[in-house]
Amino acid sequence: MTSLVSAYIGLGSNLGDSAAVLRAAVRALAGLPGSRLVRASRLYRTAAWGRTDQPDFLNAVAQLDTALPARELLAAMLGIERDAGRARSADGSDRWGPRTLDLDLLLYGEATIAEAGLHVPHPHLHERAFALAPLVEIAPEVAIPGIGPAREALARIDLGGIEPLPPENPL
C-alpha cells in the first residue's frame, strides 16, 4: 500500500466569480486519484501583491492526503488551473498578473524539493500572509521545513490587507 503525504495547496483567484472558481478547484483537488481532501480554510480577501493595479484576490488553503508523488500532484494542479481557464505565459511575464485560478504547492509532507519547476516548501510561503493565514487556520501546528512553525512565521509578518470572509462563504 502506498503511504499518504499531507500536501497543502494555496488557492487564489481574482478574475470572474472567484469564490465559485475556488470551490470548483477544491472539488477537483478532492477528486484527484489516490487523494482525499482533509480540510479547506475559509476564503480570505487579499489586496493584490506584486502588481497592485488589479482586483483583490480571494485566497484559501486546502489540505490533501495524497499518494501522488509531488511532481504528479503539481502536474494535476496545473491541469486544474488550465481547466479553469488559466493560461500561463511561457516567459513568466504574467507571474504577478490577474488570474482565474492559481494553485501553489505550499508543503508536501516534510519534504524539501528543489527541482526545475518544483520548489517545496514554496519559496516565499513564510513571507506571504495571504498563504500563511489560511494555512495556520487549518493546520496551526504545521512546520515549514527550514523555517519552523507556520504560526510563528505568520506572527512575524504584517497581516494588513487580509480579510477573512464570513464562515457562511465556505469552500
Tab-separated table of N, CA and C in Angstrom:
chain	number	residue	atom	x	y	z
A	1	MET	N	0.840	-1.189	0.000
A	1	MET	CA	0.000	0.000	0.000
A	1	MET	C	0.882	1.249	0.000
A	2	THR	N	0.497	2.226	-0.791
A	2	THR	CA	1.242	3.469	-0.882
A	2	THR	C	0.901	4.342	0.315
A	3	SER	N	1.944	4.921	0.899
A	3	SER	CA	1.689	5.803	2.037
A	3	SER	C	1.194	7.160	1.547
A	4	LEU	N	0.437	7.810	2.395
A	4	LEU	CA	-0.122	9.111	2.058
A	4	LEU	C	0.740	10.224	2.644
A	5	VAL	N	0.803	11.316	1.928
A	5	VAL	CA	1.532	12.504	2.352
A	5	VAL	C	0.517	13.631	2.488
A	6	SER	N	0.648	14.426	3.532
A	6	SER	CA	-0.196	15.621	3.664
A	6	SER	C	0.417	16.736	2.832
A	7	ALA	N	-0.351	17.196	1.862
A	7	ALA	CA	0.076	18.288	0.998
A	7	ALA	C	-0.841	19.476	1.257
A	8	TYR	N	-0.263	20.659	1.297
A	8	TYR	CA	-1.019	21.888	1.497
A	8	TYR	C	-0.919	22.711	0.222
A	9	ILE	N	-2.076	23.085	-0.293
A	9	ILE	CA	-2.146	23.763	-1.583
A	9	ILE	C	-2.788	25.131	-1.391
A	10	GLY	N	-2.083	26.156	-1.841
A	10	GLY	CA	-2.623	27.507	-1.816
A	10	GLY	C	-3.467	27.735	-3.051
A	11	LEU	N	-4.616	28.379	-2.872
A	11	LEU	CA	-5.520	28.689	-3.965
A	11	LEU	C	-5.731	30.188	-4.023
A	12	GLY	N	-5.779	30.736	-5.224
A	12	GLY	CA	-6.037	32.151	-5.382
A	12	GLY	C	-6.757	32.425	-6.688
A	13	SER	N	-7.556	33.496	-6.701
A	13	SER	CA	-8.279	33.907	-7.901
A	13	SER	C	-8.669	35.368	-7.754
A	14	ASN	N	-8.588	36.104	-8.881
A	14	ASN	CA	-9.107	37.476	-8.849
A	14	ASN	C	-9.796	37.863	-10.151
A	15	LEU	N	-10.187	36.873	-10.936
A	15	LEU	CA	-10.951	37.127	-12.160
A	15	LEU	C	-12.211	36.280	-12.147
A	16	GLY	N	-13.308	36.857	-12.607
A	16	GLY	CA	-14.564	36.116	-12.672
A	16	GLY	C	-15.164	35.929	-11.286
A	17	ASP	N	-15.966	34.878	-11.137
A	17	ASP	CA	-16.576	34.549	-9.847
A	17	ASP	C	-15.556	33.750	-9.048
A	18	SER	N	-14.660	34.468	-8.391
A	18	SER	CA	-13.522	33.835	-7.726
A	18	SER	C	-13.945	32.811	-6.683
A	19	ALA	N	-14.990	33.084	-5.928
A	19	ALA	CA	-15.435	32.128	-4.910
A	19	ALA	C	-15.862	30.821	-5.567
A	20	ALA	N	-16.618	30.902	-6.657
A	20	ALA	CA	-17.051	29.691	-7.363
A	20	ALA	C	-15.856	28.958	-7.963
A	21	VAL	N	-14.910	29.698	-8.508
A	21	VAL	CA	-13.707	29.089	-9.083
A	21	VAL	C	-12.931	28.327	-8.010
A	22	LEU	N	-12.772	28.934	-6.839
A	22	LEU	CA	-12.021	28.270	-5.766
A	22	LEU	C	-12.773	27.043	-5.246
A	23	ARG	N	-14.092	27.136	-5.145
A	23	ARG	CA	-14.872	25.966	-4.710
A	23	ARG	C	-14.717	24.818	-5.705
A	24	ALA	N	-14.777	25.132	-6.990
A	24	ALA	CA	-14.609	24.098	-8.018
A	24	ALA	C	-13.207	23.502	-7.966
A	25	ALA	N	-12.209	24.339	-7.710
A	25	ALA	CA	-10.828	23.842	-7.622
A	25	ALA	C	-10.663	22.893	-6.446
A	26	VAL	N	-11.283	23.213	-5.311
A	26	VAL	CA	-11.210	22.324	-4.149
A	26	VAL	C	-11.869	20.989	-4.475
A	27	ARG	N	-13.017	21.020	-5.164
A	27	ARG	CA	-13.670	19.767	-5.571
A	27	ARG	C	-12.771	18.964	-6.504
A	28	ALA	N	-12.108	19.653	-7.429
A	28	ALA	CA	-11.197	18.968	-8.358
A	28	ALA	C	-10.010	18.363	-7.613
A	29	LEU	N	-9.458	19.088	-6.651
A	29	LEU	CA	-8.353	18.549	-5.856
A	29	LEU	C	-8.806	17.306	-5.090
A	30	ALA	N	-10.014	17.366	-4.522
A	30	ALA	CA	-10.545	16.231	-3.757
A	30	ALA	C	-10.745	15.003	-4.641
A	31	GLY	N	-10.934	15.222	-5.940
A	31	GLY	CA	-11.156	14.119	-6.864
A	31	GLY	C	-9.900	13.557	-7.498
A	32	LEU	N	-8.740	14.063	-7.123
A	32	LEU	CA	-7.504	13.536	-7.707
A	32	LEU	C	-7.297	12.087	-7.277
A	33	PRO	N	-6.751	11.258	-8.167
A	33	PRO	CA	-6.534	9.850	-7.825
A	33	PRO	C	-5.615	9.706	-6.617
A	34	GLY	N	-5.958	8.768	-5.748
A	34	GLY	CA	-5.130	8.498	-4.581
A	34	GLY	C	-5.092	9.628	-3.576
A	35	SER	N	-6.086	10.517	-3.628
A	35	SER	CA	-6.078	11.704	-2.773
A	35	SER	C	-7.409	11.851	-2.045
A	36	ARG	N	-7.325	12.499	-0.892
A	36	ARG	CA	-8.518	12.767	-0.089
A	36	ARG	C	-8.384	14.166	0.493
A	37	LEU	N	-9.437	14.973	0.329
A	37	LEU	CA	-9.456	16.295	0.925
A	37	LEU	C	-9.627	16.137	2.430
A	38	VAL	N	-8.717	16.692	3.194
A	38	VAL	CA	-8.793	16.645	4.656
A	38	VAL	C	-9.582	17.833	5.164
A	39	ARG	N	-9.213	19.015	4.705
A	39	ARG	CA	-9.917	20.239	5.112
A	39	ARG	C	-9.512	21.371	4.178
A	40	ALA	N	-10.337	22.409	4.221
A	40	ALA	CA	-10.037	23.626	3.468
A	40	ALA	C	-10.342	24.812	4.371
A	41	SER	N	-9.565	25.843	4.224
A	41	SER	CA	-9.783	27.065	5.013
A	41	SER	C	-11.004	27.805	4.493
A	42	ARG	N	-11.384	28.832	5.228
A	42	ARG	CA	-12.376	29.749	4.687
A	42	ARG	C	-11.682	30.612	3.643
A	43	LEU	N	-12.454	31.432	2.984
A	43	LEU	CA	-11.913	32.342	1.981
A	43	LEU	C	-11.390	33.610	2.651
A	44	TYR	N	-10.326	34.138	2.091
A	44	TYR	CA	-9.732	35.390	2.557
A	44	TYR	C	-9.671	36.353	1.374
A	45	ARG	N	-10.109	37.591	1.598
A	45	ARG	CA	-9.945	38.640	0.590
A	45	ARG	C	-8.593	39.293	0.855
A	46	THR	N	-7.820	39.425	-0.212
A	46	THR	CA	-6.454	39.901	-0.082
A	46	THR	C	-6.151	40.939	-1.156
A	47	ALA	N	-5.565	42.036	-0.763
A	47	ALA	CA	-5.123	43.023	-1.744
A	47	ALA	C	-4.078	42.373	-2.648
A	48	ALA	N	-4.089	42.756	-3.911
A	48	ALA	CA	-3.126	42.214	-4.866
A	48	ALA	C	-1.711	42.462	-4.373
A	49	TRP	N	-0.849	41.498	-4.635
A	49	TRP	CA	0.529	41.514	-4.161
A	49	TRP	C	1.431	41.447	-5.375
A	50	GLY	N	2.524	42.157	-5.380
A	50	GLY	CA	3.401	42.161	-6.550
A	50	GLY	C	2.991	43.276	-7.494
A	51	ARG	N	1.962	43.020	-8.290
A	51	ARG	CA	1.345	44.044	-9.140
A	51	ARG	C	0.048	44.459	-8.469
A	52	THR	N	-0.045	45.704	-8.047
A	52	THR	CA	-1.206	46.144	-7.275
A	52	THR	C	-2.307	46.760	-8.132
A	53	ASP	N	-2.094	46.893	-9.439
A	53	ASP	CA	-3.085	47.516	-10.332
A	53	ASP	C	-4.057	46.469	-10.885
A	54	GLN	N	-4.646	45.701	-9.982
A	54	GLN	CA	-5.569	44.635	-10.374
A	54	GLN	C	-6.551	44.393	-9.228
A	55	PRO	N	-7.628	43.636	-9.504
A	55	PRO	CA	-8.619	43.387	-8.442
A	55	PRO	C	-8.020	42.601	-7.275
A	56	ASP	N	-8.683	42.740	-6.108
A	56	ASP	CA	-8.306	41.944	-4.945
A	56	ASP	C	-8.445	40.453	-5.269
A	57	PHE	N	-7.699	39.654	-4.552
A	57	PHE	CA	-7.759	38.198	-4.693
A	57	PHE	C	-8.644	37.600	-3.617
A	58	LEU	N	-9.188	36.440	-3.898
A	58	LEU	CA	-9.683	35.544	-2.870
A	58	LEU	C	-8.645	34.443	-2.758
A	59	ASN	N	-8.276	34.109	-1.531
A	59	ASN	CA	-7.272	33.084	-1.267
A	59	ASN	C	-7.802	32.077	-0.266
A	60	ALA	N	-7.225	30.891	-0.297
A	60	ALA	CA	-7.560	29.824	0.642
A	60	ALA	C	-6.425	28.808	0.606
A	61	VAL	N	-6.485	27.855	1.519
A	61	VAL	CA	-5.553	26.726	1.521
A	61	VAL	C	-6.357	25.456	1.738
A	62	ALA	N	-5.973	24.417	0.998
A	62	ALA	CA	-6.586	23.098	1.153
A	62	ALA	C	-5.514	22.101	1.564
A	63	GLN	N	-5.903	21.161	2.415
A	63	GLN	CA	-5.010	20.071	2.807
A	63	GLN	C	-5.521	18.787	2.162
A	64	LEU	N	-4.628	18.129	1.454
A	64	LEU	CA	-4.924	16.831	0.847
A	64	LEU	C	-4.019	15.785	1.462
A	65	ASP	N	-4.559	14.623	1.710
A	65	ASP	CA	-3.708	13.455	1.935
A	65	ASP	C	-3.647	12.763	0.590
A	66	THR	N	-2.442	12.578	0.065
A	66	THR	CA	-2.308	12.073	-1.295
A	66	THR	C	-1.208	11.030	-1.413
A	67	ALA	N	-1.444	10.092	-2.317
A	67	ALA	CA	-0.430	9.103	-2.668
A	67	ALA	C	0.359	9.549	-3.897
A	68	LEU	N	-0.055	10.655	-4.512
A	68	LEU	CA	0.643	11.152	-5.693
A	68	LEU	C	2.022	11.692	-5.318
A	69	PRO	N	3.042	11.335	-6.071
A	69	PRO	CA	4.341	11.982	-5.870
A	69	PRO	C	4.207	13.486	-6.143
A	70	ALA	N	5.084	14.268	-5.569
A	70	ALA	CA	4.986	15.729	-5.664
A	70	ALA	C	4.910	16.210	-7.110
A	71	ARG	N	5.715	15.675	-7.995
A	71	ARG	CA	5.725	16.117	-9.401
A	71	ARG	C	4.376	15.816	-10.057
A	72	GLU	N	3.793	14.645	-9.768
A	72	GLU	CA	2.488	14.294	-10.343
A	72	GLU	C	1.388	15.168	-9.765
A	73	LEU	N	1.476	15.463	-8.490
A	73	LEU	CA	0.493	16.352	-7.869
A	73	LEU	C	0.568	17.729	-8.523
A	74	LEU	N	1.768	18.251	-8.720
A	74	LEU	CA	1.930	19.548	-9.370
A	74	LEU	C	1.341	19.516	-10.775
A	75	ALA	N	1.596	18.470	-11.541
A	75	ALA	CA	1.049	18.358	-12.903
A	75	ALA	C	-0.486	18.365	-12.863
A	76	ALA	N	-1.059	17.656	-11.899
A	76	ALA	CA	-2.522	17.634	-11.761
A	76	ALA	C	-3.042	19.024	-11.401
A	77	MET	N	-2.335	19.736	-10.534
A	77	MET	CA	-2.736	21.091	-10.151
A	77	MET	C	-2.713	22.028	-11.366
A	78	LEU	N	-1.675	21.909	-12.196
A	78	LEU	CA	-1.595	22.741	-13.397
A	78	LEU	C	-2.739	22.414	-14.349
A	79	GLY	N	-3.145	21.147	-14.404
A	79	GLY	CA	-4.295	20.758	-15.218
A	79	GLY	C	-5.582	21.373	-14.712
A	80	ILE	N	-5.748	21.426	-13.395
A	80	ILE	CA	-6.927	22.065	-12.799
A	80	ILE	C	-6.937	23.552	-13.142
A	81	GLU	N	-5.768	24.189	-13.083
A	81	GLU	CA	-5.681	25.600	-13.480
A	81	GLU	C	-6.115	25.786	-14.933
A	82	ARG	N	-5.591	24.947	-15.830
A	82	ARG	CA	-5.941	25.061	-17.253
A	82	ARG	C	-7.444	24.865	-17.453
A	83	ASP	N	-8.009	23.877	-16.760
A	83	ASP	CA	-9.448	23.619	-16.879
A	83	ASP	C	-10.278	24.813	-16.417
A	84	ALA	N	-9.726	25.605	-15.516
A	84	ALA	CA	-10.420	26.796	-15.014
A	84	ALA	C	-10.182	28.013	-15.906
A	85	GLY	N	-9.423	27.839	-16.983
A	85	GLY	CA	-9.186	28.936	-17.915
A	85	GLY	C	-7.875	29.664	-17.722
A	86	ARG	N	-7.012	29.142	-16.882
A	86	ARG	CA	-5.712	29.786	-16.658
A	86	ARG	C	-4.761	29.440	-17.788
A	87	ALA	N	-4.175	30.440	-18.368
A	87	ALA	CA	-3.145	30.258	-19.384
A	87	ALA	C	-1.889	30.944	-18.877
A	88	ARG	N	-0.844	30.168	-18.670
A	88	ARG	CA	0.423	30.732	-18.194
A	88	ARG	C	1.289	31.096	-19.393
A	89	SER	N	1.892	32.279	-19.364
A	89	SER	CA	2.793	32.653	-20.452
A	89	SER	C	4.106	31.886	-20.288
A	90	ALA	N	4.672	31.489	-21.393
A	90	ALA	CA	5.907	30.689	-21.372
A	90	ALA	C	7.063	31.453	-20.741
A	91	ASP	N	7.069	32.786	-20.886
A	91	ASP	CA	8.186	33.569	-20.360
A	91	ASP	C	7.962	34.055	-18.927
A	92	GLY	N	6.801	33.714	-18.335
A	92	GLY	CA	6.532	34.110	-16.957
A	92	GLY	C	6.140	35.567	-16.785
A	93	SER	N	5.885	36.277	-17.889
A	93	SER	CA	5.568	37.706	-17.798
A	93	SER	C	4.244	37.979	-17.092
A	94	ASP	N	3.397	36.973	-16.966
A	94	ASP	CA	2.110	37.158	-16.289
A	94	ASP	C	2.161	36.719	-14.832
A	95	ARG	N	3.349	36.512	-14.329
A	95	ARG	CA	3.535	35.937	-12.993
A	95	ARG	C	2.770	36.665	-11.901
A	96	TRP	N	2.761	37.959	-11.914
A	96	TRP	CA	2.098	38.721	-10.846
A	96	TRP	C	0.757	39.286	-11.286
A	97	GLY	N	0.298	38.894	-12.463
A	97	GLY	CA	-0.916	39.467	-13.015
A	97	GLY	C	-2.188	38.793	-12.536
A	98	PRO	N	-3.328	39.321	-12.986
A	98	PRO	CA	-4.609	38.739	-12.622
A	98	PRO	C	-4.739	37.328	-13.190
A	99	ARG	N	-5.536	36.504	-12.499
A	99	ARG	CA	-5.701	35.130	-12.967
A	99	ARG	C	-7.016	34.541	-12.488
A	100	THR	N	-7.536	33.644	-13.307
A	100	THR	CA	-8.760	32.952	-12.916
A	100	THR	C	-8.488	31.995	-11.767
A	101	LEU	N	-7.344	31.334	-11.807
A	101	LEU	CA	-7.008	30.379	-10.753
A	101	LEU	C	-5.501	30.227	-10.660
A	102	ASP	N	-5.021	30.245	-9.442
A	102	ASP	CA	-3.612	29.993	-9.167
A	102	ASP	C	-3.556	28.948	-8.065
A	103	LEU	N	-2.878	27.841	-8.329
A	103	LEU	CA	-2.676	26.795	-7.333
A	103	LEU	C	-1.188	26.666	-7.076
A	104	ASP	N	-0.793	26.728	-5.813
A	104	ASP	CA	0.608	26.600	-5.424
A	104	ASP	C	0.758	25.457	-4.444
A	105	LEU	N	1.725	24.589	-4.695
A	105	LEU	CA	2.054	23.527	-3.754
A	105	LEU	C	2.916	24.155	-2.667
A	106	LEU	N	2.300	24.401	-1.517
A	106	LEU	CA	2.982	25.093	-0.422
A	106	LEU	C	3.882	24.147	0.359
A	107	LEU	N	3.327	22.999	0.736
A	107	LEU	CA	4.049	21.994	1.525
A	107	LEU	C	3.683	20.613	1.009
A	108	TYR	N	4.647	19.725	1.040
A	108	TYR	CA	4.426	18.328	0.658
A	108	TYR	C	5.060	17.492	1.763
A	109	GLY	N	4.251	17.175	2.773
A	109	GLY	CA	4.781	16.498	3.951
A	109	GLY	C	5.888	17.342	4.552
A	110	GLU	N	6.963	16.690	4.913
A	110	GLU	CA	8.121	17.403	5.463
A	110	GLU	C	9.223	17.563	4.421
A	111	ALA	N	8.874	17.318	3.155
A	111	ALA	CA	9.867	17.311	2.082
A	111	ALA	C	10.395	18.700	1.766
A	112	THR	N	11.654	18.721	1.388
A	112	THR	CA	12.274	19.884	0.786
A	112	THR	C	12.683	19.449	-0.614
A	113	ILE	N	12.118	20.103	-1.617
A	113	ILE	CA	12.362	19.737	-3.010
A	113	ILE	C	12.807	20.987	-3.758
A	114	ALA	N	13.901	20.876	-4.482
A	114	ALA	CA	14.391	21.977	-5.317
A	114	ALA	C	14.741	21.402	-6.683
A	115	GLU	N	13.761	21.408	-7.569
A	115	GLU	CA	13.927	20.896	-8.922
A	115	GLU	C	13.401	21.950	-9.886
A	116	ALA	N	13.743	21.814	-11.142
A	116	ALA	CA	13.223	22.744	-12.139
A	116	ALA	C	11.705	22.723	-12.104
A	117	GLY	N	11.112	23.876	-11.826
A	117	GLY	CA	9.664	23.996	-11.819
A	117	GLY	C	8.964	23.471	-10.580
A	118	LEU	N	9.704	22.968	-9.607
A	118	LEU	CA	9.085	22.424	-8.393
A	118	LEU	C	9.955	22.764	-7.186
A	119	HIS	N	9.442	23.648	-6.351
A	119	HIS	CA	10.154	24.057	-5.142
A	119	HIS	C	9.215	23.933	-3.952
A	120	VAL	N	9.573	23.069	-3.032
A	120	VAL	CA	8.770	22.819	-1.831
A	120	VAL	C	9.712	22.827	-0.642
A	121	PRO	N	9.385	23.533	0.442
A	121	PRO	CA	8.202	24.361	0.573
A	121	PRO	C	8.233	25.515	-0.430
A	122	HIS	N	7.057	26.074	-0.689
A	122	HIS	CA	7.003	27.212	-1.597
A	122	HIS	C	8.013	28.249	-1.112
A	123	PRO	N	8.879	28.729	-1.995
A	123	PRO	CA	9.996	29.590	-1.571
A	123	PRO	C	9.614	30.846	-0.796
A	124	HIS	N	8.415	31.369	-1.005
A	124	HIS	CA	8.028	32.612	-0.331
A	124	HIS	C	6.901	32.411	0.679
A	125	LEU	N	6.578	31.169	0.983
A	125	LEU	CA	5.469	30.885	1.885
A	125	LEU	C	5.596	31.646	3.198
A	126	HIS	N	6.773	31.636	3.798
A	126	HIS	CA	6.971	32.250	5.112
A	126	HIS	C	6.873	33.776	5.094
A	127	GLU	N	6.777	34.379	3.887
A	127	GLU	CA	6.705	35.837	3.754
A	127	GLU	C	5.322	36.322	3.345
A	128	ARG	N	4.418	35.412	3.046
A	128	ARG	CA	3.142	35.794	2.440
A	128	ARG	C	1.967	35.506	3.359
A	129	ALA	N	1.433	36.562	3.933
A	129	ALA	CA	0.305	36.412	4.849
A	129	ALA	C	-0.903	35.810	4.153
A	130	PHE	N	-1.079	36.091	2.846
A	130	PHE	CA	-2.253	35.567	2.139
A	130	PHE	C	-2.220	34.049	2.022
A	131	ALA	N	-1.057	33.442	2.175
A	131	ALA	CA	-0.951	31.980	2.198
A	131	ALA	C	-0.863	31.466	3.636
A	132	LEU	N	-0.124	32.176	4.474
A	132	LEU	CA	0.052	31.724	5.860
A	132	LEU	C	-1.232	31.789	6.690
A	133	ALA	N	-2.019	32.851	6.535
A	133	ALA	CA	-3.234	32.978	7.365
A	133	ALA	C	-4.187	31.797	7.151
A	134	PRO	N	-4.521	31.437	5.903
A	134	PRO	CA	-5.399	30.277	5.739
A	134	PRO	C	-4.709	28.956	6.101
A	135	LEU	N	-3.399	28.866	5.908
A	135	LEU	CA	-2.671	27.654	6.302
A	135	LEU	C	-2.745	27.454	7.809
A	136	VAL	N	-2.464	28.497	8.557
A	136	VAL	CA	-2.489	28.405	10.019
A	136	VAL	C	-3.906	28.157	10.526
A	137	GLU	N	-4.903	28.674	9.811
A	137	GLU	CA	-6.294	28.403	10.205
A	137	GLU	C	-6.578	26.901	10.241
A	138	ILE	N	-6.110	26.161	9.219
A	138	ILE	CA	-6.444	24.732	9.149
A	138	ILE	C	-5.374	23.826	9.738
A	139	ALA	N	-4.160	24.335	9.902
A	139	ALA	CA	-3.067	23.499	10.412
A	139	ALA	C	-2.131	24.350	11.267
A	140	PRO	N	-2.588	24.780	12.442
A	140	PRO	CA	-1.795	25.718	13.244
A	140	PRO	C	-0.445	25.159	13.699
A	141	GLU	N	-0.293	23.866	13.742
A	141	GLU	CA	0.960	23.274	14.210
A	141	GLU	C	1.897	22.849	13.084
A	142	VAL	N	1.496	23.029	11.823
A	142	VAL	CA	2.337	22.578	10.724
A	142	VAL	C	3.647	23.379	10.710
A	143	ALA	N	4.718	22.689	10.361
A	143	ALA	CA	6.034	23.330	10.274
A	143	ALA	C	6.430	23.504	8.813
A	144	ILE	N	7.104	24.592	8.549
A	144	ILE	CA	7.660	24.861	7.232
A	144	ILE	C	9.121	24.417	7.285
A	145	PRO	N	9.496	23.383	6.517
A	145	PRO	CA	10.881	22.919	6.560
A	145	PRO	C	11.873	24.057	6.325
A	146	GLY	N	12.854	24.129	7.202
A	146	GLY	CA	13.878	25.160	7.109
A	146	GLY	C	13.482	26.498	7.715
A	147	ILE	N	12.215	26.642	8.112
A	147	ILE	CA	11.714	27.908	8.656
A	147	ILE	C	11.222	27.733	10.086
A	148	GLY	N	10.393	26.720	10.310
A	148	GLY	CA	9.810	26.489	11.629
A	148	GLY	C	8.298	26.504	11.557
A	149	PRO	N	7.639	26.613	12.713
A	149	PRO	CA	6.177	26.584	12.742
A	149	PRO	C	5.553	27.710	11.910
A	150	ALA	N	4.540	27.352	11.123
A	150	ALA	CA	3.870	28.334	10.270
A	150	ALA	C	3.257	29.453	11.109
A	151	ARG	N	2.720	29.112	12.281
A	151	ARG	CA	2.083	30.143	13.116
A	151	ARG	C	3.109	31.175	13.568
A	152	GLU	N	4.353	30.762	13.807
A	152	GLU	CA	5.396	31.723	14.185
A	152	GLU	C	5.790	32.594	12.997
A	153	ALA	N	5.834	32.011	11.806
A	153	ALA	CA	6.127	32.805	10.607
A	153	ALA	C	5.036	33.842	10.396
A	154	LEU	N	3.782	33.447	10.611
A	154	LEU	CA	2.666	34.377	10.453
A	154	LEU	C	2.758	35.516	11.469
A	155	ALA	N	3.156	35.209	12.689
A	155	ALA	CA	3.256	36.229	13.740
A	155	ALA	C	4.328	37.279	13.420
A	156	ARG	N	5.275	36.948	12.543
A	156	ARG	CA	6.371	37.863	12.221
A	156	ARG	C	6.066	38.814	11.061
A	157	ILE	N	4.925	38.635	10.391
A	157	ILE	CA	4.661	39.457	9.207
A	157	ILE	C	3.386	40.274	9.367
A	158	ASP	N	3.255	41.289	8.528
A	158	ASP	CA	2.111	42.188	8.554
A	158	ASP	C	0.899	41.514	7.926
A	159	LEU	N	-0.229	41.559	8.618
A	159	LEU	CA	-1.480	40.985	8.113
A	159	LEU	C	-2.348	42.026	7.418
A	160	GLY	N	-1.839	43.225	7.250
A	160	GLY	CA	-2.619	44.278	6.615
A	160	GLY	C	-3.108	43.858	5.240
A	161	GLY	N	-4.358	44.205	4.947
A	161	GLY	CA	-4.902	43.908	3.625
A	161	GLY	C	-5.495	42.525	3.491
A	162	ILE	N	-5.567	41.754	4.582
A	162	ILE	CA	-6.150	40.418	4.522
A	162	ILE	C	-7.406	40.399	5.383
A	163	GLU	N	-8.505	39.987	4.755
A	163	GLU	CA	-9.792	39.981	5.443
A	163	GLU	C	-10.443	38.613	5.304
A	164	PRO	N	-10.600	37.879	6.421
A	164	PRO	CA	-11.317	36.602	6.321
A	164	PRO	C	-12.786	36.859	6.004
A	165	LEU	N	-13.327	36.101	5.078
A	165	LEU	CA	-14.741	36.241	4.766
A	165	LEU	C	-15.557	35.451	5.780
A	166	PRO	N	-16.801	35.826	5.961
A	166	PRO	CA	-17.635	35.141	6.951
A	166	PRO	C	-17.721	33.634	6.680
A	167	PRO	N	-17.900	32.846	7.741
A	167	PRO	CA	-17.948	31.390	7.598
A	167	PRO	C	-19.075	30.905	6.679
A	168	GLU	N	-20.097	31.732	6.442
A	168	GLU	CA	-21.165	31.271	5.561
A	168	GLU	C	-20.741	31.284	4.091
A	169	ASN	N	-19.480	31.624	3.821
A	169	ASN	CA	-18.915	31.537	2.464
A	169	ASN	C	-17.866	30.417	2.429
A	170	PRO	N	-18.244	29.177	2.733
A	170	PRO	CA	-17.247	28.114	2.820
A	170	PRO	C	-16.768	27.647	1.456
A	171	LEU	N	-15.630	27.001	1.503
A	171	LEU	CA	-15.162	26.318	0.298
A	171	LEU	C	-15.869	24.999	0.263
